[in-house]
Coordinates of C-alpha atoms and ligand atoms in Angstrom, one line a residue:
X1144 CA 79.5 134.1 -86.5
X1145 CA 78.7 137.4 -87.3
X1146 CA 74.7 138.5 -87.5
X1147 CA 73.2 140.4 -90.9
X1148 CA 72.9 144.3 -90.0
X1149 CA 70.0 146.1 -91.2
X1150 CA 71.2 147.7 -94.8
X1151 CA 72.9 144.0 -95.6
X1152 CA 69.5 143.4 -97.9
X1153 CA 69.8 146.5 -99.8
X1154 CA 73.4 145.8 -100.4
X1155 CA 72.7 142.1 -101.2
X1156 CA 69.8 143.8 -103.6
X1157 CA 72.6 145.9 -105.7
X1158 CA 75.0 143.1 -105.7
X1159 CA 72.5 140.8 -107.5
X1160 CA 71.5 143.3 -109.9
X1161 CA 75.2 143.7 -110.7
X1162 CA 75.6 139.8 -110.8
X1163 CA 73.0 140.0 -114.2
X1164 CA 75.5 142.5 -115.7
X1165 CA 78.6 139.8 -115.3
X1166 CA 80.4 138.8 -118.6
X1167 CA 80.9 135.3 -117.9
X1168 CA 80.5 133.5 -121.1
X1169 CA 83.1 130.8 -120.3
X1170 CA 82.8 129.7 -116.6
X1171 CA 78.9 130.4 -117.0
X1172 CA 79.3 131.3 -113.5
X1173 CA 77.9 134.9 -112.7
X1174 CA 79.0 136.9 -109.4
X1175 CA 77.7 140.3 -108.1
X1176 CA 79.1 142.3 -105.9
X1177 CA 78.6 145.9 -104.1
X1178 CA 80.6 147.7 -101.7
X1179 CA 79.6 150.3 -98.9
X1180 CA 81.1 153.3 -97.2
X1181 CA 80.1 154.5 -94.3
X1182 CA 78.8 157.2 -95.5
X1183 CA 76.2 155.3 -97.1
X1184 CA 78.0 154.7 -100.9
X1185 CA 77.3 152.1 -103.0
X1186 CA 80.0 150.4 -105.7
X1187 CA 79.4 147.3 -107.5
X1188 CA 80.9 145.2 -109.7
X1189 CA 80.1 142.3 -111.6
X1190 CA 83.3 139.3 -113.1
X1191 CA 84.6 140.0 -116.7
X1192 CA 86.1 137.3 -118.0
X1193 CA 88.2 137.2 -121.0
X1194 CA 88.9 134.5 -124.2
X1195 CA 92.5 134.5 -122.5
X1196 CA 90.5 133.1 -119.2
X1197 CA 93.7 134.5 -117.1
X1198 CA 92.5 138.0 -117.5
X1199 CA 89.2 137.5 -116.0
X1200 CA 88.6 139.8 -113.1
X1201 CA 86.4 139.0 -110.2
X1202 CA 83.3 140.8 -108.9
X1203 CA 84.5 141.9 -105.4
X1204 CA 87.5 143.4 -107.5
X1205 CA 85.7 145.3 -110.0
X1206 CA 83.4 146.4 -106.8
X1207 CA 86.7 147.7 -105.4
X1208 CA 88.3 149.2 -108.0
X1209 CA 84.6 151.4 -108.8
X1210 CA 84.9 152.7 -105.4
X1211 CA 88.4 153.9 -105.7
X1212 CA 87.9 155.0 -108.9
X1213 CA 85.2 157.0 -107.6
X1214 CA 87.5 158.7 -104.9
X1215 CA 86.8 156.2 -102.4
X1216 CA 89.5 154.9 -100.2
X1217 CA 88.6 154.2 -97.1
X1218 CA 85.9 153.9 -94.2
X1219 CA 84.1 151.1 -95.5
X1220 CA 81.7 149.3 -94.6
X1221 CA 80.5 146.2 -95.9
X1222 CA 80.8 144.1 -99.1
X1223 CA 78.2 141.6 -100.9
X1224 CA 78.6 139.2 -102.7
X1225 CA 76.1 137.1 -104.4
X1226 CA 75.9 134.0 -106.7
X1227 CA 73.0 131.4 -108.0
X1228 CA 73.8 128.8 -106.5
X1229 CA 73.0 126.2 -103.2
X1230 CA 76.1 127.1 -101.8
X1231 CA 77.2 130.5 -100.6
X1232 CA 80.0 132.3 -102.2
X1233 CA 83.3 132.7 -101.2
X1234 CA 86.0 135.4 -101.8
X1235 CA 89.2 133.9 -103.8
X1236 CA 92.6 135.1 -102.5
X1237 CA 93.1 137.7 -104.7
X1238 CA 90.4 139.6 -103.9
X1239 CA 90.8 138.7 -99.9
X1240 CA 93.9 141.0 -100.4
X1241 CA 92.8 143.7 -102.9
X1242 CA 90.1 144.5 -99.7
X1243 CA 92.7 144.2 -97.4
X1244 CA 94.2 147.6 -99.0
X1245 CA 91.6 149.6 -98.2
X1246 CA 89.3 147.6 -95.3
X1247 CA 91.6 145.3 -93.5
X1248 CA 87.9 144.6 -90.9
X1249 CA 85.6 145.0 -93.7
X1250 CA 82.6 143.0 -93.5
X1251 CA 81.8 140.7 -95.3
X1252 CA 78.0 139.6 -96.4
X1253 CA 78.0 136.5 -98.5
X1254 CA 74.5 135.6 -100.4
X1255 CA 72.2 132.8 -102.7
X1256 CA 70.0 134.6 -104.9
X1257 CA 67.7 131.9 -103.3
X1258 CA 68.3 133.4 -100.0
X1259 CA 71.1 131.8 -98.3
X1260 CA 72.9 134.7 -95.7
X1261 CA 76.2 134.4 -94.1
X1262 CA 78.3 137.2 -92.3
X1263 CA 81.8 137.3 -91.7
X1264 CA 84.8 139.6 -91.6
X1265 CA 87.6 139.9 -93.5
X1266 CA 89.7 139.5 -90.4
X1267 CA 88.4 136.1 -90.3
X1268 CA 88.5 135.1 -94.5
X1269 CA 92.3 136.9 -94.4
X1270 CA 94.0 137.3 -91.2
X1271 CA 97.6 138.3 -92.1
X1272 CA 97.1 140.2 -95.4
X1273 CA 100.1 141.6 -96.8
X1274 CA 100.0 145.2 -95.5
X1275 CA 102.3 148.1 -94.7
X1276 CA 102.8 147.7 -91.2
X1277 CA 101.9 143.9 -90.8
X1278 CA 105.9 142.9 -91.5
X1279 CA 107.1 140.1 -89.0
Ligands
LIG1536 N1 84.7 134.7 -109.4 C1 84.3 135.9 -108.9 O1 83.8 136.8 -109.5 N2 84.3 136.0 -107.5 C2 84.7 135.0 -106.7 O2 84.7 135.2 -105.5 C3 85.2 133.7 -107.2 C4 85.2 133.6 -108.7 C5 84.5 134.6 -110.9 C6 85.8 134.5 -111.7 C7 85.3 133.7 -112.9 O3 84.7 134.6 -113.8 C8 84.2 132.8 -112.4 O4 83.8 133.4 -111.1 C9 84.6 131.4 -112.1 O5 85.7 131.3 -111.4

């Protein structure tokens, strides 16, 4: 397993303030996320979810797509993600390969706003993402 790296509190810190910012009137179920660079940028992002419930977005996404929308496409990292909950978060598919695009190694901090800590990798949560280059 992968061990916290100083910095992994202040990004936990961001995600959570993000999480209180997530739209999330349906699923009640409120994610935060924020996203690094190495040079010391923070993106968050927060889910959105929509009446048509397939239109929701996640938080790791909207963490993502802030970054790149702020010029940021590479040399990243580490993400956090953060939930209420007694059980630590996990990154759904979708957003396992939307990070894959721009930090197939990222890694990855999951986080309770109670506490719980876990590190892992991207690597690990998405081994063969579906890159240029990764063909078989
Ligand atoms: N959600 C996230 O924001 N991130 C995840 O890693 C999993 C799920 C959101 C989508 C939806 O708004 C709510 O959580 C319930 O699935």
């Amino acid at each position: 397993m992968e061990k916290l790296a100083p910095g992994d509190e202040d990004l936990i810190r961001v995600a959570a303030l993000a999480r209180q910012r997530a739209y999330a009137p349906y699923s009640k179920y409120k994610v935060g996320a924020a996203i690094r660079t190495k040079r010391n940028k923070i993106y968050s992002g927060a889910n959105v979810e929509n009446a048509s419930y397939g239109l929701t977005v996640c938080a790791e996404r909207c963490a993502v797509w802030a970054a790149v929308a702020a010029g940021e496409t590479k040399d990243y990292d580490a993400i956090a993600i953060v939930i209420d909950d007694d059980k630590l978060p996990t990154p759904c598919g979708a957003c396992r390969q939307v990070i894959a695009e721009f930090a197939p190694d990222l890694r990855v901090v999951l986080a309770t706003t109670a506490g719980m800590r876990k590190a892992t990798t991207l690597t690990a949560l998405l081994p063969e993402p579906f890159l240029p280059g990764n063909l078989v």
